mmCIF file of C-alpha atoms in Angstrom:
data_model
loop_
_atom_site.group_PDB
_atom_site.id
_atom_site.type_symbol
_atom_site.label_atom_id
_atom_site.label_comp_id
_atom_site.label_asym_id
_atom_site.label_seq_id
_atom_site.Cartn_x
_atom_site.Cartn_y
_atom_site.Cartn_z
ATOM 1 C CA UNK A 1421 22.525 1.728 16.616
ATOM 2 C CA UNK A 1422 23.703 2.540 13.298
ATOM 3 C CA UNK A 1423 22.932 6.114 11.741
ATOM 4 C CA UNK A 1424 21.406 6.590 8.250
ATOM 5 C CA UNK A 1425 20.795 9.491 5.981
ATOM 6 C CA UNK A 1426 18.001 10.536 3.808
ATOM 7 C CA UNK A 1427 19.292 12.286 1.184
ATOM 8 C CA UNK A 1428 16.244 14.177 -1.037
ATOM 9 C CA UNK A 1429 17.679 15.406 -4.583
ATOM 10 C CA UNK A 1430 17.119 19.114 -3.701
ATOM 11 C CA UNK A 1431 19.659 18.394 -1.466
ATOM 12 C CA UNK A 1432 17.630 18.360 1.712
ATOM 13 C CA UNK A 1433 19.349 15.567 4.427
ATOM 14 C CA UNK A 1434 17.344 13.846 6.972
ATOM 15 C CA UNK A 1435 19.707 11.810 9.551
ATOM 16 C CA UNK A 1436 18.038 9.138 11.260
ATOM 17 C CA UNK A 1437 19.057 5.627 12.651
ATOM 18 C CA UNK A 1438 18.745 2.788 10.479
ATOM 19 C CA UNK A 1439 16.340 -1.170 10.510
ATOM 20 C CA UNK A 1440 15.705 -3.204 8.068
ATOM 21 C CA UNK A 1441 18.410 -4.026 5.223
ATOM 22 C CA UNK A 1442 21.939 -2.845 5.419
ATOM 23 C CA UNK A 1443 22.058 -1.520 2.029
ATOM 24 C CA UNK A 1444 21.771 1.523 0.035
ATOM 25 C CA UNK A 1445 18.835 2.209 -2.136
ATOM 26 C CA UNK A 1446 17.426 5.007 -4.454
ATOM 27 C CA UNK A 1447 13.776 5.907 -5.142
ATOM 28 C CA UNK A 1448 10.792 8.041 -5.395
ATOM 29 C CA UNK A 1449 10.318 9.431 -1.773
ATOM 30 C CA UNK A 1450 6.768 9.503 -1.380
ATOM 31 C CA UNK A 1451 4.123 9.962 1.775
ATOM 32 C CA UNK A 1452 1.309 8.210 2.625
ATOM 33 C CA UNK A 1453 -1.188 8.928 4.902
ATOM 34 C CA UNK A 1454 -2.519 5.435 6.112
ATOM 35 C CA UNK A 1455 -2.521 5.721 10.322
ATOM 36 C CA UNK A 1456 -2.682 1.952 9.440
ATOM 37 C CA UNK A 1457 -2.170 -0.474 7.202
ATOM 38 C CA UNK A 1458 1.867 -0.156 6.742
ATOM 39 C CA UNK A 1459 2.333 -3.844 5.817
ATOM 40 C CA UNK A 1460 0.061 -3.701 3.300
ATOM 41 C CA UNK A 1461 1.130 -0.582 1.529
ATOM 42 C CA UNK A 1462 5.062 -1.259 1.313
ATOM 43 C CA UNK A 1463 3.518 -5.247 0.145
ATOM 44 C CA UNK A 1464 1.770 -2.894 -2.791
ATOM 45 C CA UNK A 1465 3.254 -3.506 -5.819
ATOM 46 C CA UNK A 1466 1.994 0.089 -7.058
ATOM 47 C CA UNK A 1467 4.699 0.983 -5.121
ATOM 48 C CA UNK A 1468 7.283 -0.703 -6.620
ATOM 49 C CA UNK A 1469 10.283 1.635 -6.778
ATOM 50 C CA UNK A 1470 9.178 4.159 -4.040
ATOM 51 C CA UNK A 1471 10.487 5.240 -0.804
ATOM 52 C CA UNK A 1472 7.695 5.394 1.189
ATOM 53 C CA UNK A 1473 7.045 7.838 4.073
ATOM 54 C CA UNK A 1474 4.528 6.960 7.176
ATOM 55 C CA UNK A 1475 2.917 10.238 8.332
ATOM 56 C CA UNK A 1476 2.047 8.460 11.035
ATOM 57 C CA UNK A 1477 4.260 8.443 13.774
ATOM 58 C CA UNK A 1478 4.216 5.319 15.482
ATOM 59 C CA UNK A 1479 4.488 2.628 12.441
ATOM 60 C CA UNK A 1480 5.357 -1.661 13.827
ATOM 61 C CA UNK A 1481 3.293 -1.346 16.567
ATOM 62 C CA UNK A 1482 1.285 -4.684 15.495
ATOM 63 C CA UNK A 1483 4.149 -6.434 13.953
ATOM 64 C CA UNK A 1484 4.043 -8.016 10.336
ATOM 65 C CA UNK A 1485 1.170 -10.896 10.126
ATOM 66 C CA UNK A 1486 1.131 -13.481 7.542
ATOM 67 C CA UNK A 1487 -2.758 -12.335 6.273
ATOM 68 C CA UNK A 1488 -1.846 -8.979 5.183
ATOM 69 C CA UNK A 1489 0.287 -9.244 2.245
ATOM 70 C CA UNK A 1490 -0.666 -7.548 -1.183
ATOM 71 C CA UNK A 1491 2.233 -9.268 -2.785
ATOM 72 C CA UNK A 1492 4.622 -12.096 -2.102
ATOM 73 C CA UNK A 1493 7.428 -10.109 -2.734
ATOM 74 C CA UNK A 1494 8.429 -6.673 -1.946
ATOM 75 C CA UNK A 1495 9.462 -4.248 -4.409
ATOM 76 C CA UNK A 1496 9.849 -1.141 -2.504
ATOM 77 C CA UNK A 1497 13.006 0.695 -2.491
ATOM 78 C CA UNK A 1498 12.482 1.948 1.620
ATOM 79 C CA UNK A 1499 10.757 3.020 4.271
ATOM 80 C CA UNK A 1500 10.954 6.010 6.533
ATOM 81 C CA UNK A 1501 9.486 6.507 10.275
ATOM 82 C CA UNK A 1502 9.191 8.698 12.822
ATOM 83 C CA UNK A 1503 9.473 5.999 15.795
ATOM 84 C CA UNK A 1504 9.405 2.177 15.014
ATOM 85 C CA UNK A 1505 8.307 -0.292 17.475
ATOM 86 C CA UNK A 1506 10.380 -3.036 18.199
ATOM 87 C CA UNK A 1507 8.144 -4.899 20.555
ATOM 88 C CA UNK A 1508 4.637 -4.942 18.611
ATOM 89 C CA UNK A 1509 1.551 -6.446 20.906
ATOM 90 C CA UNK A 1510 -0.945 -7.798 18.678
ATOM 91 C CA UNK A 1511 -2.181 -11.448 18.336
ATOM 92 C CA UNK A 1512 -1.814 -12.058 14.543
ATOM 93 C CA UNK A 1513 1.956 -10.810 15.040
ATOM 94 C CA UNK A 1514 4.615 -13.076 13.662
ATOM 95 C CA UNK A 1515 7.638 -10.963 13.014
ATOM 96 C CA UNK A 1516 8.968 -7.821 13.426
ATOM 97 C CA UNK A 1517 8.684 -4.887 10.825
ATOM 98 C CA UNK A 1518 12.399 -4.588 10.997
ATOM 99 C CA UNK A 1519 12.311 -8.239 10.506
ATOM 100 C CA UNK A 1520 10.791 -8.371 7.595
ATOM 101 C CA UNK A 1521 12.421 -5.335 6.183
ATOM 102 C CA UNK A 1522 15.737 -7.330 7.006
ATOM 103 C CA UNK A 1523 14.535 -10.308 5.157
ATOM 104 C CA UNK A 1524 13.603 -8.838 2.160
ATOM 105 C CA UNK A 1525 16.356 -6.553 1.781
ATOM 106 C CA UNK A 1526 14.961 -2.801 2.284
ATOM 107 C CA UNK A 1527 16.736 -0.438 4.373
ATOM 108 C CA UNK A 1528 14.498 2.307 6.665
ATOM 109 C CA UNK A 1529 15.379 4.557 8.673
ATOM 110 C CA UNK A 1530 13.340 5.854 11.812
ATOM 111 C CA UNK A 1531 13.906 9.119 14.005
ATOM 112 C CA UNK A 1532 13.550 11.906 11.643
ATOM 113 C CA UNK A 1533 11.234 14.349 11.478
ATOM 114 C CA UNK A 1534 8.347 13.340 9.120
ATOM 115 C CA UNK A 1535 6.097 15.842 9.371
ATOM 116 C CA UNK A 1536 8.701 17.897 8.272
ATOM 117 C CA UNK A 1537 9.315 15.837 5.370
ATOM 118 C CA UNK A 1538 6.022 15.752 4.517
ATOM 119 C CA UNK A 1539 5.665 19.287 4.074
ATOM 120 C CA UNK A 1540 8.613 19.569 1.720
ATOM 121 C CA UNK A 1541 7.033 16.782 -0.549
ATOM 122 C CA UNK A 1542 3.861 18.400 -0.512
ATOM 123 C CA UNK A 1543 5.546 21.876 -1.081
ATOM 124 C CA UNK A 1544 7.846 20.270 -4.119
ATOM 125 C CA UNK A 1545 6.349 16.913 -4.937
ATOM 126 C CA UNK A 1546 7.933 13.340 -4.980
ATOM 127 C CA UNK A 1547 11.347 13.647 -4.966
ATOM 128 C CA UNK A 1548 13.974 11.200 -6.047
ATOM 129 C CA UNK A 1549 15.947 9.963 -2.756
ATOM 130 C CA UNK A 1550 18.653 8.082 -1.325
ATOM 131 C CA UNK A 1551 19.111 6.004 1.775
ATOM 132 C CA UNK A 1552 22.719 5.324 2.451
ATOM 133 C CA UNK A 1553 24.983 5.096 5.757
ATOM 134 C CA UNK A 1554 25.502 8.216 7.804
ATOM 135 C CA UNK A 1555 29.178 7.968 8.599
ATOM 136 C CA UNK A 1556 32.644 9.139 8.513
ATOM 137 C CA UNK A 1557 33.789 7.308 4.985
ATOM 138 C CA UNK A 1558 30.265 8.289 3.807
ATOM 139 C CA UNK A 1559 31.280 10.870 0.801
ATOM 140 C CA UNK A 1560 28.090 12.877 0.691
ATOM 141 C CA UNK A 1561 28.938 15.292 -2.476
ATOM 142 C CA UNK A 1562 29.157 11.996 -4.104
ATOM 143 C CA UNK A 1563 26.172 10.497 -2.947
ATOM 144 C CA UNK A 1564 24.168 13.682 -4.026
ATOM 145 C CA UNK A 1565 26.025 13.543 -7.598
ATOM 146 C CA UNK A 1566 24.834 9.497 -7.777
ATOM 147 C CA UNK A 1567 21.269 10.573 -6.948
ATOM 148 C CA UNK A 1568 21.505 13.467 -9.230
ATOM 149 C CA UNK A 1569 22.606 11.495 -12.201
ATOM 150 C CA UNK A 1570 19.824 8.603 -11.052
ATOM 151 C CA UNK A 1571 17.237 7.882 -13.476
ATOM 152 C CA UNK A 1572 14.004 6.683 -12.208
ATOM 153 C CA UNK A 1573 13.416 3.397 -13.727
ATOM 154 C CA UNK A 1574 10.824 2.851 -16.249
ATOM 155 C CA UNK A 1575 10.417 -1.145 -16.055
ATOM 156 C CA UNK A 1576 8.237 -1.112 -13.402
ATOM 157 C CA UNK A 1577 5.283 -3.098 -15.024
ATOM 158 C CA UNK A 1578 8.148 -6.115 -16.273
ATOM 159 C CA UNK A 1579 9.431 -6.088 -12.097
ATOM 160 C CA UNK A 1580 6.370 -6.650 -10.646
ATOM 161 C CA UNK A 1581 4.022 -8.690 -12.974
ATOM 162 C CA UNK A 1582 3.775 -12.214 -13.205
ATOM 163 C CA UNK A 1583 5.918 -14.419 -15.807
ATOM 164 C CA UNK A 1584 3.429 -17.094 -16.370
ATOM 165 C CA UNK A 1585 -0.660 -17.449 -16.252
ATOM 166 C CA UNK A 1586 -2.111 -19.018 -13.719
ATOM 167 C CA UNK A 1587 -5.562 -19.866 -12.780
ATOM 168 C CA UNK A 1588 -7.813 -18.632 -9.309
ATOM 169 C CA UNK A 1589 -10.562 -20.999 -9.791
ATOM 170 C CA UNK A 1590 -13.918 -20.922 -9.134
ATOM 171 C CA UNK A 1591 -17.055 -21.644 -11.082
ATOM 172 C CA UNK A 1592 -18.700 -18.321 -11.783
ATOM 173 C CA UNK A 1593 -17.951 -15.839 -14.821
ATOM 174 C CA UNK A 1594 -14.318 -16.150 -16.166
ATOM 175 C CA UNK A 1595 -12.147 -13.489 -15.857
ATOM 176 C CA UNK A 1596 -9.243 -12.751 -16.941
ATOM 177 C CA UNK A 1597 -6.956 -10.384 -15.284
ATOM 178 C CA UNK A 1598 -3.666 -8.405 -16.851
ATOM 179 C CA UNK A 1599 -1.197 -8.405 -13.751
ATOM 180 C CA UNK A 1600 0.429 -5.072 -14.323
ATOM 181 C CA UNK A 1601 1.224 -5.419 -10.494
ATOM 182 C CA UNK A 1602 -2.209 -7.067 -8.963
ATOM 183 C CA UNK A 1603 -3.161 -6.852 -5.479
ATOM 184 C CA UNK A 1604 -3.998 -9.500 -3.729
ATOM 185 C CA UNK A 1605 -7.100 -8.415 -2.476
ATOM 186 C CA UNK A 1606 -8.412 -7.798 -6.193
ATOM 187 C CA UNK A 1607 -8.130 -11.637 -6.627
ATOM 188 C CA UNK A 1608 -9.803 -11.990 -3.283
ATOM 189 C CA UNK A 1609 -12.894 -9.785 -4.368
ATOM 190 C CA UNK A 1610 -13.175 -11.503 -7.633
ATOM 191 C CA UNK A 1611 -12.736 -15.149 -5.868
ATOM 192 C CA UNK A 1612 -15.423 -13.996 -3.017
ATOM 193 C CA UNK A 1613 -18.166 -13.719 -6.074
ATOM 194 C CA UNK A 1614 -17.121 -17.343 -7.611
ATOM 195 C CA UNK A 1615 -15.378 -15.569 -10.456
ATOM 196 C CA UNK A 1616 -13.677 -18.231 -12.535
ATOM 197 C CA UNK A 1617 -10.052 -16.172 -12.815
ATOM 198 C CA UNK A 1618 -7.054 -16.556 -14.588
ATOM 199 C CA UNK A 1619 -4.183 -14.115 -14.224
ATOM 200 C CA UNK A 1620 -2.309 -13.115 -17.137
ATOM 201 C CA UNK A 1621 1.291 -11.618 -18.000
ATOM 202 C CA UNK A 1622 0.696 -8.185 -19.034
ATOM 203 C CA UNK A 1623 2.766 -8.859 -21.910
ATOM 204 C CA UNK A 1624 0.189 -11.591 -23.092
ATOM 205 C CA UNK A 1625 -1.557 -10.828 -26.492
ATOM 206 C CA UNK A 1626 -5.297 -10.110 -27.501
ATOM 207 C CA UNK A 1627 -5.415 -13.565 -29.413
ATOM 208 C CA UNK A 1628 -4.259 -15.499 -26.270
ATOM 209 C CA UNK A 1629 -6.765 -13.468 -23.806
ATOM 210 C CA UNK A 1630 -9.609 -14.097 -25.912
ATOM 211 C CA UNK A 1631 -8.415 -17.648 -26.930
ATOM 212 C CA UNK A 1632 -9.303 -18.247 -22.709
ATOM 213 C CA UNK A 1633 -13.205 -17.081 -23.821
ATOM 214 C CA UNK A 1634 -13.540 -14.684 -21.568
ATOM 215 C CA UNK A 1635 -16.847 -13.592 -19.585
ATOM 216 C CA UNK A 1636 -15.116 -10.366 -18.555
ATOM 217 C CA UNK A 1637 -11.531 -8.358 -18.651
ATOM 218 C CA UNK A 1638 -9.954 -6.615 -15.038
ATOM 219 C CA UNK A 1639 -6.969 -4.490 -15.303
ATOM 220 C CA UNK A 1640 -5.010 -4.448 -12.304
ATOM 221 C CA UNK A 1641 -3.141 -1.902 -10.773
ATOM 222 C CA UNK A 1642 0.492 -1.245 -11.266
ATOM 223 C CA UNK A 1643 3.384 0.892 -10.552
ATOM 224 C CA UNK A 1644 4.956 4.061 -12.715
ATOM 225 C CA UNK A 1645 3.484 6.087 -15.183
ATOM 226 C CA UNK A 1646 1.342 3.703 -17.606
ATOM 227 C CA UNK A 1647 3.013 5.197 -20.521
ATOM 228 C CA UNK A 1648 6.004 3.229 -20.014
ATOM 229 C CA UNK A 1649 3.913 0.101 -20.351
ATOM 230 C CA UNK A 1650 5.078 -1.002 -23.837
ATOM 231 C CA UNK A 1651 2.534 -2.606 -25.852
ATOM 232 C CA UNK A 1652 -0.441 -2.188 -23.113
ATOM 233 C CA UNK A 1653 -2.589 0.520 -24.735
ATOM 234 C CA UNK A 1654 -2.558 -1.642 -28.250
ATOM 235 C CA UNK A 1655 -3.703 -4.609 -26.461
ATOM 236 C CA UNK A 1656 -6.310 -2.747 -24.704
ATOM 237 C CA UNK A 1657 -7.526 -0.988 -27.811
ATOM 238 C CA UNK A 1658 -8.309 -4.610 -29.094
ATOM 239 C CA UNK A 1659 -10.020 -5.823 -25.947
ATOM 240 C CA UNK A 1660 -12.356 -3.438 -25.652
ATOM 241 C CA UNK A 1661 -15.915 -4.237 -26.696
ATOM 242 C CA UNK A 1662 -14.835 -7.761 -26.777
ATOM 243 C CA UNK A 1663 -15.915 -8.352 -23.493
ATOM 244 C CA UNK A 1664 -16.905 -6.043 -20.063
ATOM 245 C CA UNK A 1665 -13.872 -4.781 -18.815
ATOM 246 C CA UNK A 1666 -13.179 -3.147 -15.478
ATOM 247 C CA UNK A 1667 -9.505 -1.024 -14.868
ATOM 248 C CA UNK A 1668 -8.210 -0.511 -11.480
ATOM 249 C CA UNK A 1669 -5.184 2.212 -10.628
ATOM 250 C CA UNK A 1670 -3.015 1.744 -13.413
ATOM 251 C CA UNK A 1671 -5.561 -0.231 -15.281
ATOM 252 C CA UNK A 1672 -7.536 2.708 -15.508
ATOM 253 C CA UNK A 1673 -4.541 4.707 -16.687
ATOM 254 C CA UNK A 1674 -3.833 2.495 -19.281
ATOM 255 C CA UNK A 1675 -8.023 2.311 -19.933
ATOM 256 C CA UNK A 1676 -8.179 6.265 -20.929
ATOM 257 C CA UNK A 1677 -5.226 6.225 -23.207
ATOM 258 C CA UNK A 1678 -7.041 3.053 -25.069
ATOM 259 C CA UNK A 1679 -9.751 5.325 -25.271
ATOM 260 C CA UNK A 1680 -7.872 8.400 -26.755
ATOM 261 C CA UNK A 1681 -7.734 10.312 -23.605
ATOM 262 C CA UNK A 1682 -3.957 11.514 -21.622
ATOM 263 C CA UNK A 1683 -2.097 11.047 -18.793
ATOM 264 C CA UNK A 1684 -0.771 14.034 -16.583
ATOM 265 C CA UNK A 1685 1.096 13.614 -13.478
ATOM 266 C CA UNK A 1686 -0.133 14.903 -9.925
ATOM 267 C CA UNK A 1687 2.037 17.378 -8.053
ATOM 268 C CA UNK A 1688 1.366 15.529 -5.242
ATOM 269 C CA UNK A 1689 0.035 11.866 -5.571
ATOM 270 C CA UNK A 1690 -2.562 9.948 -3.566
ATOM 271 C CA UNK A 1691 -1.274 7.660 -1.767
ATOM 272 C CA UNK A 1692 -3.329 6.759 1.643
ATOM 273 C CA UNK A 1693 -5.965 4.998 2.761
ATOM 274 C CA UNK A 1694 -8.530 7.420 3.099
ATOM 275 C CA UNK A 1695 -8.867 9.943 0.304
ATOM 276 C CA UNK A 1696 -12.454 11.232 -0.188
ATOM 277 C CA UNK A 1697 -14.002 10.136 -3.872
ATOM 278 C CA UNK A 1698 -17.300 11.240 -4.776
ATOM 279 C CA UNK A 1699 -19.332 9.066 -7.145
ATOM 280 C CA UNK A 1700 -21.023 11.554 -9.878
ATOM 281 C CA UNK A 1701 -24.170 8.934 -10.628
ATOM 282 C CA UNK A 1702 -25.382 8.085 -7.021
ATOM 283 C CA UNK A 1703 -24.033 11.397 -5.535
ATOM 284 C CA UNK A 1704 -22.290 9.456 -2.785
ATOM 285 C CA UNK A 1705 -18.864 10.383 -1.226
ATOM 286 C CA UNK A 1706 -16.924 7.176 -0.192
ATOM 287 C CA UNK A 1707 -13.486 6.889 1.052
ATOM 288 C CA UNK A 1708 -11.357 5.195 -0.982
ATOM 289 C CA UNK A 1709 -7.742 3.954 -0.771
ATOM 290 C CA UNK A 1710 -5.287 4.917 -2.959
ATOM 291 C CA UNK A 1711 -1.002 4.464 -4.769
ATOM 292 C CA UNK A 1712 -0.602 6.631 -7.810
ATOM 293 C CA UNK A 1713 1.765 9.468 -8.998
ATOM 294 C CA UNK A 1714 -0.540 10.270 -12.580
ATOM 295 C CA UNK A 1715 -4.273 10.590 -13.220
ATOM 296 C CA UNK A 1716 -6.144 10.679 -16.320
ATOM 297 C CA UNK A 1717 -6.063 14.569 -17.890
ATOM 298 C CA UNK A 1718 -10.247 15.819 -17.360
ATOM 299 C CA UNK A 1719 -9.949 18.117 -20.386
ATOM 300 C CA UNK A 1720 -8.655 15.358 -22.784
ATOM 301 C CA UNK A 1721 -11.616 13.550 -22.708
ATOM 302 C CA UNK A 1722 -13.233 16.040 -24.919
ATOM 303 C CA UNK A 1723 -13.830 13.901 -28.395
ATOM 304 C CA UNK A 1724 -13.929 10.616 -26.833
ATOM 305 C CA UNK A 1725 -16.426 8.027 -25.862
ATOM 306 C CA UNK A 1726 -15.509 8.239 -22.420
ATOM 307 C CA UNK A 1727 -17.177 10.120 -19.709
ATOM 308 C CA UNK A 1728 -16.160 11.113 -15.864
ATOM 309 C CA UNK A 1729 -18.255 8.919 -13.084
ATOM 310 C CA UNK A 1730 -16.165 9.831 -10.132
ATOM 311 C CA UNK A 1731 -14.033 12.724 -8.880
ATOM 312 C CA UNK A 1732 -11.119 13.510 -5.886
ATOM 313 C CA UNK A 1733 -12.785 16.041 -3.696
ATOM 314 C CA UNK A 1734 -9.292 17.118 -2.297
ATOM 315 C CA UNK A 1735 -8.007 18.024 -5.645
ATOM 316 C CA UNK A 1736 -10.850 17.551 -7.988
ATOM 317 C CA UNK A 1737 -8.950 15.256 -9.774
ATOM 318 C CA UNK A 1738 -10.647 12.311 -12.443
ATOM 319 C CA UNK A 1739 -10.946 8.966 -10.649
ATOM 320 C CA UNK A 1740 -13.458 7.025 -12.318
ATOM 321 C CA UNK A 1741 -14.248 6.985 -16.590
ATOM 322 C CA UNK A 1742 -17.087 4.900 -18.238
ATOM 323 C CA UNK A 1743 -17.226 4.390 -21.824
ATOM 324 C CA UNK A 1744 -20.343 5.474 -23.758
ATOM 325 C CA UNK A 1745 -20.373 2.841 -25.781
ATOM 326 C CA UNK A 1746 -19.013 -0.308 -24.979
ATOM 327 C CA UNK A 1747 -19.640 -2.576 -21.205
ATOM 328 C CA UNK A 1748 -16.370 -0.561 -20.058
ATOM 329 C CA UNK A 1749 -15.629 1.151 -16.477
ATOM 330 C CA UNK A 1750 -12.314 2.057 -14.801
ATOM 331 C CA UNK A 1751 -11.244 3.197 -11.270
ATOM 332 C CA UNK A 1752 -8.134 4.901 -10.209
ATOM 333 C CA UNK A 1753 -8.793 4.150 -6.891
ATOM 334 C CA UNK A 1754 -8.429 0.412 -5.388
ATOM 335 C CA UNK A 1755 -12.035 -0.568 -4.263
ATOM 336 C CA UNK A 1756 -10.612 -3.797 -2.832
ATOM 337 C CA UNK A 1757 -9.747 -1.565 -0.055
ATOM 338 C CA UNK A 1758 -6.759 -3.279 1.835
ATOM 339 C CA UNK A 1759 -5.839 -1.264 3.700
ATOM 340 C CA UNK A 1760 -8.413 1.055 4.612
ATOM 341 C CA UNK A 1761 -12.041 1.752 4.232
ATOM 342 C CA UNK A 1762 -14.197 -1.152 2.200
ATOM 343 C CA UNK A 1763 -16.691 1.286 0.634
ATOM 344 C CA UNK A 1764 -16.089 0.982 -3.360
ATOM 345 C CA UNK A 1765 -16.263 -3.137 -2.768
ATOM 346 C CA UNK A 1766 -20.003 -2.779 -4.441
ATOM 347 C CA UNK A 1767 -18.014 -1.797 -7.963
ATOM 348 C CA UNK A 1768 -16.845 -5.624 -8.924
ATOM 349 C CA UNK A 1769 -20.589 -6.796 -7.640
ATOM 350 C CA UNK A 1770 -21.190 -4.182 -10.934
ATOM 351 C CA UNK A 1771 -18.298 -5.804 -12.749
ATOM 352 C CA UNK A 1772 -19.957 -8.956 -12.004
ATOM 353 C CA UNK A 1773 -23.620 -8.005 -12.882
ATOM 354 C CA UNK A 1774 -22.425 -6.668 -16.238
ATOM 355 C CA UNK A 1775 -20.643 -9.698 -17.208
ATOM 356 C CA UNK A 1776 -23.778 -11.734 -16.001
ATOM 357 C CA UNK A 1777 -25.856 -9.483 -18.303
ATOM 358 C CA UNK A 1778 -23.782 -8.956 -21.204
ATOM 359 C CA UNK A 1779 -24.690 -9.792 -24.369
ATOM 360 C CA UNK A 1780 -22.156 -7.906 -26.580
ATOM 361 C CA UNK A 1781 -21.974 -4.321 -26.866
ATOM 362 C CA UNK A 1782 -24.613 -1.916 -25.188
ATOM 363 C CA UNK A 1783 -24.072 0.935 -23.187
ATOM 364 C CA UNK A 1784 -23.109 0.851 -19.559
ATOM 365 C CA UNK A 1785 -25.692 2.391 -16.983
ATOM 366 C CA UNK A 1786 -24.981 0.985 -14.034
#
């Protein structure tokens, strides 16, 4: 079995034996807390870029299905384990997570200590990391002065979203929705209520989205920190009261600063698939899944038309915005669930309702 390090830029070292891809990659080490769902989150194109850590420690154990993808393509830069189960017993199973890992080119590593890990992320927040070989021509002073000199990339939208429209038919509302890295199970939800959808590159322009005559506007989630996203927050400013418009994860990043509001970033992100999320309207607590490193700054929405619907109980943090004055709502968590619990699901049966209703601008009770 090979050997492979983990090398954190605080230069902390994890050594572990390596699956997946042979090569070396560098990334955003971040944990999630999922006990399952591990094919979808490293198929999450939210987390383009990261090196994800399972705090769970038993992760392959029900092999790699062909049902579960969020994206066709992975995009993340590794994945780290505490054990890894090469002989997964479950029905659905088609390949191996090694296997797939392997296929697609991402290395992992497995047999470290993760709850260790964990608590040094929490401690310190993401970190930037490398995966790389753990062996005797392995320079490791030069592999800390690579990572060092690493810049995180900040092209995460352009990797992950789609080059051309294309069209999720169905003979409901039309919707259009800006791919800034779309789940699959957002196009599911929408398809499930006959929504008429076409999916857009997020570099596409206000006079081509509205030139589709749209019924209603999503904004999918994404990767990064949304103000990266060049051109987004113009095109936004121009959509909105043109039609409803519902923002998901990034979308609802990019949503605030449309509005006038800020971005901060979390010491810790969210990034699990059962993070508690109280809704301020109903008063109900639902547990939500969520991939982001940023949140939308409470304080900065002083002065705008936006106002706070729902809030992180771990941290208090914003996670839902409504606009005063326009058919508007955004979520930073993913309501689509997958993986994880399927309570927000009722929010695009609101996205829905308001598109059926709409009849230009009004304000948004629901």
């Amino acid at each position: 079995m090979k050997k492979r390090m983990l090398i954190l830029e605080d230069g902390t070292i994890f050594e572990g034996v390596a699956f997946g891809s042979d090569e070396a990659s560098i990334g955003e080490t971040v944990f999630t807390t999922g006990m399952t769902g591990y094919q979808e989150a490293i198929s999450n194109p939210s987390a383009c870029g990261q090196i994800i850590v399972m705090t769970y420690p038993l992760i392959g154990n029900y092999g790699i299905n062909r049902d579960d993808y969020e994206s066709i393509e992975l995009t993340t830069s590794g994945v780290v384990v505490r054990e890894l189960s090469d002989e997964p017993s479950n029905f659905r199973s088609g390949m191996t997570l090694c296997e797939l890992l392997t296929m697609k080119g991402i290395p992992g590593i497995q047999g470290i200590d993760t709850r260790k890990l964990t608590r040094l992320l929490r401690e310190k927040g993401s970190l930037k990391g490398m995966l790389t070989a753990a062996d005797e021509e392995v320079n490791v002073e030069e592999k800390r002065m690579e990572l060092e000199s690493f810049s995180l990339p900040t092209d995460l939208v352009a990797r992950v979203s789609t080059k051309k429209p294309y069209p999720s038919p169905g003979r409901g509302e039309r919707v259009v929705l800006i791919d800034y890295g779309m789940k699959h199970g957002i196009l599911r939800e929408l398809n499930n209520r006959d929504c008429d959808v076409i999916v857009v590159p997020y570099t596409t322009t206000t006079k081509e989205i509205l030139a589709l005559s749209p019924d209603g506007i999503v904004l999918s989630n994404g990767p990064g920190n949304p103000e990266d996203v060049e051109g987004a927050v113009e095109t936004i400013k121009e959509l909105v009261g043109k039609a409803p418009i519902f923002g998901i994860g990034l979308g609802h990043q990019l949503f605030a600063l449309a509005n006038g509001a800020s971005i901060v970033k979390l010491h810790v992100g969210h990034n699990g698939g059962n993070i508690p999320v109280k809704d301020l309207t109903s008063g109900r607590t639902e547990l939500t899944v969520q991939c982001h490193g940023y949140a939308v700054d409470e304080a900065s929405l002083v002065g705008t038309n936006l106002e706070v619907t729902h809030k992180a109980l771990n941290d208090q943090s914003v996670e839902g915005i409504k606009s005063t004055v326009h058919k508007a709502f955004s979520v930073q968590f993913h309501p689509e669930g997958a993986p994880g619990p399927e309570d927000s699901k009722h929010l695009f049966d609101r996205f829905t309702n308001l598109m059926k209703t709409s009849n230009g601008e009004g304000n948004f009770n629901a």
